[in-house]
């Protein structure tokens, strides 16, 4: 049932993963596992972290999002080992529409973690005010389009010269817009 709750749990699990709100103590692991990696951040809409201070700025951003919307970035960890494998989450655009995305450490690629984390986020949105989940993806990022399509997202279209992917080029690039309707 749809209700007026916009709160996302700060911690929840899937079969192999724990998804949880980031904490200041996570800065080094985030920086070292994925945020400073040129390969990992290639197709992302945020710049690769050049120092731990960039990661601390991300954590401050995450706290602000959680304070405003009771939702925001989530870290992805393996349930068995506690190893940080990446990040996902939601960003509210309105009380009924969120953006989502994901990033995984390079050694976590190809193991189904992105699909599992995205499915867990969608399940966690059940019973909230969210009707529409959107994801933006660089047209050349085939692995990401595959994850979105497996999760039931549909391609809404291509926005030309829409998004800067700072790790590719300084000018806006085309972007695919995917969506999944929950209700």
Tab-separated table of C-alpha atoms in Angstrom:
chain	number	residue	atom	x	y	z
A	1	UNK	CA	0.000	0.000	0.000
A	2	UNK	CA	1.096	3.498	-0.772
A	3	UNK	CA	1.334	5.847	2.197
A	4	UNK	CA	2.864	9.202	3.015
A	5	UNK	CA	6.186	7.883	4.323
A	6	UNK	CA	9.300	9.168	2.577
A	7	UNK	CA	11.733	7.439	4.917
A	8	UNK	CA	14.228	4.878	3.663
A	9	UNK	CA	15.750	2.485	6.190
A	10	UNK	CA	19.314	3.389	7.162
A	11	UNK	CA	20.290	-0.286	6.974
A	12	UNK	CA	18.779	-3.254	5.165
A	13	UNK	CA	19.977	-6.480	3.615
A	14	UNK	CA	19.598	-8.650	0.563
A	15	UNK	CA	20.731	-12.237	0.063
A	16	UNK	CA	24.455	-11.383	-0.136
A	17	UNK	CA	24.631	-7.698	0.725
A	18	UNK	CA	24.199	-5.139	3.489
A	19	UNK	CA	23.133	-1.672	2.385
A	20	UNK	CA	23.665	1.036	4.981
A	21	UNK	CA	23.984	4.752	5.519
A	22	UNK	CA	27.619	5.892	5.294
A	23	UNK	CA	29.467	7.123	8.394
A	24	UNK	CA	32.553	9.355	8.794
A	25	UNK	CA	34.660	6.284	9.665
A	26	UNK	CA	33.992	4.936	6.130
A	27	UNK	CA	36.017	7.669	4.400
A	28	UNK	CA	39.234	5.718	3.884
A	29	UNK	CA	37.490	2.570	2.630
A	30	UNK	CA	35.319	4.566	0.193
A	31	UNK	CA	38.339	6.453	-1.117
A	32	UNK	CA	40.532	3.371	-1.503
A	33	UNK	CA	37.920	0.886	-2.761
A	34	UNK	CA	36.254	2.922	-5.522
A	35	UNK	CA	36.096	6.713	-5.293
A	36	UNK	CA	39.727	7.329	-6.332
A	37	UNK	CA	39.740	4.737	-9.117
A	38	UNK	CA	40.006	6.073	-12.640
A	39	UNK	CA	38.460	2.903	-14.105
A	40	UNK	CA	35.555	2.835	-11.654
A	41	UNK	CA	34.616	6.513	-11.976
A	42	UNK	CA	34.985	6.771	-15.754
A	43	UNK	CA	31.245	6.967	-16.557
A	44	UNK	CA	30.061	8.670	-13.359
A	45	UNK	CA	28.609	12.160	-13.099
A	46	UNK	CA	30.860	13.039	-10.152
A	47	UNK	CA	34.607	13.598	-10.341
A	48	UNK	CA	37.053	10.964	-9.199
A	49	UNK	CA	38.209	11.721	-5.663
A	50	UNK	CA	41.728	13.135	-5.749
A	51	UNK	CA	42.141	13.166	-1.957
A	52	UNK	CA	40.483	11.871	1.184
A	53	UNK	CA	39.054	15.386	1.604
A	54	UNK	CA	36.906	14.792	-1.488
A	55	UNK	CA	35.547	11.682	0.194
A	56	UNK	CA	34.865	13.580	3.404
A	57	UNK	CA	32.952	16.167	1.340
A	58	UNK	CA	30.851	13.320	-0.092
A	59	UNK	CA	30.102	12.114	3.436
A	60	UNK	CA	28.976	15.630	4.416
A	61	UNK	CA	26.728	15.686	1.335
A	62	UNK	CA	25.315	12.291	2.352
A	63	UNK	CA	24.509	13.576	5.859
A	64	UNK	CA	22.703	16.582	4.374
A	65	UNK	CA	20.621	14.353	2.087
A	66	UNK	CA	19.699	12.024	4.940
A	67	UNK	CA	18.767	14.988	7.167
A	68	UNK	CA	16.519	16.521	4.510
A	69	UNK	CA	14.840	13.444	3.030
A	70	UNK	CA	15.502	10.581	5.464
A	71	UNK	CA	17.193	8.916	2.507
A	72	UNK	CA	20.383	9.273	0.510
A	73	UNK	CA	23.571	7.418	-0.356
A	74	UNK	CA	24.023	3.863	0.896
A	75	UNK	CA	27.170	1.797	1.091
A	76	UNK	CA	27.104	-1.757	-0.250
A	77	UNK	CA	28.943	-4.407	1.752
A	78	UNK	CA	29.236	-8.161	1.451
A	79	UNK	CA	27.147	-9.746	4.222
A	80	UNK	CA	29.630	-12.506	4.988
A	81	UNK	CA	32.858	-10.507	5.006
A	82	UNK	CA	31.788	-6.902	5.592
A	83	UNK	CA	33.944	-5.884	2.620
A	84	UNK	CA	32.872	-2.575	1.061
A	85	UNK	CA	32.010	-3.294	-2.575
A	86	UNK	CA	30.371	-0.022	-3.608
A	87	UNK	CA	27.608	2.493	-3.145
A	88	UNK	CA	24.033	3.082	-4.253
A	89	UNK	CA	21.056	4.949	-2.791
A	90	UNK	CA	18.398	7.409	-3.783
A	91	UNK	CA	18.213	11.159	-4.232
A	92	UNK	CA	14.753	12.680	-3.900
A	93	UNK	CA	13.783	15.095	-6.651
A	94	UNK	CA	10.222	15.390	-5.320
A	95	UNK	CA	8.354	13.378	-2.651
A	96	UNK	CA	7.237	10.975	-5.411
A	97	UNK	CA	10.311	10.843	-7.709
A	98	UNK	CA	13.869	9.724	-6.918
A	99	UNK	CA	17.077	9.232	-8.834
A	100	UNK	CA	19.199	6.179	-8.203
A	101	UNK	CA	22.575	4.932	-9.305
A	102	UNK	CA	25.366	2.641	-8.229
A	103	UNK	CA	29.114	2.305	-8.285
A	104	UNK	CA	31.144	-0.804	-7.556
A	105	UNK	CA	34.804	-1.389	-6.787
A	106	UNK	CA	36.540	-2.912	-9.782
A	107	UNK	CA	37.075	-6.278	-8.080
A	108	UNK	CA	33.298	-6.482	-7.480
A	109	UNK	CA	32.357	-6.142	-11.160
A	110	UNK	CA	30.575	-9.021	-12.876
A	111	UNK	CA	29.278	-10.685	-9.699
A	112	UNK	CA	25.683	-9.430	-9.819
A	113	UNK	CA	26.152	-7.014	-6.920
A	114	UNK	CA	24.782	-3.989	-8.804
A	115	UNK	CA	21.622	-5.867	-9.797
A	116	UNK	CA	21.147	-7.210	-6.278
A	117	UNK	CA	21.726	-3.803	-4.657
A	118	UNK	CA	19.340	-2.078	-7.074
A	119	UNK	CA	16.650	-4.691	-6.416
A	120	UNK	CA	17.113	-4.173	-2.657
A	121	UNK	CA	16.736	-0.399	-3.029
A	122	UNK	CA	13.558	-0.827	-5.072
A	123	UNK	CA	12.150	-3.204	-2.454
A	124	UNK	CA	13.051	-0.745	0.320
A	125	UNK	CA	11.002	1.947	-1.436
A	126	UNK	CA	7.812	-0.114	-1.052
A	127	UNK	CA	5.338	1.741	1.122
A	128	UNK	CA	6.952	5.129	0.572
A	129	UNK	CA	5.657	8.109	-1.397
A	130	UNK	CA	7.906	7.199	-4.337
A	131	UNK	CA	6.106	6.393	-7.567
A	132	UNK	CA	8.934	6.830	-10.072
A	133	UNK	CA	12.602	5.860	-9.891
A	134	UNK	CA	14.922	7.340	-12.498
A	135	UNK	CA	18.485	6.458	-13.469
A	136	UNK	CA	20.789	8.308	-15.820
A	137	UNK	CA	23.441	6.407	-17.747
A	138	UNK	CA	26.137	7.292	-20.258
A	139	UNK	CA	25.175	5.727	-23.623
A	140	UNK	CA	28.517	3.882	-23.871
A	141	UNK	CA	28.222	2.263	-20.428
A	142	UNK	CA	26.805	-1.089	-21.570
A	143	UNK	CA	27.227	-2.829	-18.192
A	144	UNK	CA	25.070	-0.211	-16.497
A	145	UNK	CA	22.323	-0.284	-19.121
A	146	UNK	CA	22.220	-4.066	-18.705
A	147	UNK	CA	21.790	-3.766	-14.914
A	148	UNK	CA	18.960	-1.259	-15.338
A	149	UNK	CA	17.133	-3.342	-17.900
A	150	UNK	CA	17.438	-6.507	-15.762
A	151	UNK	CA	15.880	-4.530	-12.888
A	152	UNK	CA	12.822	-3.680	-14.971
A	153	UNK	CA	13.795	-0.124	-15.884
A	154	UNK	CA	12.674	1.100	-19.280
A	155	UNK	CA	14.568	3.473	-21.527
A	156	UNK	CA	12.638	6.751	-21.624
A	157	UNK	CA	15.008	8.343	-24.088
A	158	UNK	CA	18.271	10.067	-24.799
A	159	UNK	CA	18.902	13.588	-23.570
A	160	UNK	CA	21.401	15.348	-25.791
A	161	UNK	CA	24.234	17.358	-24.241
A	162	UNK	CA	22.599	16.935	-20.817
A	163	UNK	CA	25.145	15.731	-18.271
A	164	UNK	CA	28.785	16.434	-17.612
A	165	UNK	CA	30.764	13.264	-16.999
A	166	UNK	CA	33.828	15.011	-15.539
A	167	UNK	CA	36.053	11.951	-15.791
A	168	UNK	CA	35.461	11.776	-19.559
A	169	UNK	CA	35.275	15.401	-20.715
A	170	UNK	CA	34.414	18.870	-19.379
A	171	UNK	CA	31.458	19.474	-21.714
A	172	UNK	CA	27.933	18.026	-21.369
A	173	UNK	CA	27.428	14.648	-22.999
A	174	UNK	CA	24.382	12.703	-24.098
A	175	UNK	CA	22.751	10.570	-21.405
A	176	UNK	CA	20.166	7.800	-21.381
A	177	UNK	CA	17.232	8.232	-19.011
A	178	UNK	CA	15.757	5.053	-17.585
A	179	UNK	CA	12.748	4.794	-15.285
A	180	UNK	CA	10.865	2.266	-13.251
A	181	UNK	CA	7.304	2.940	-12.109
A	182	UNK	CA	6.626	1.424	-8.683
A	183	UNK	CA	2.886	2.005	-8.328
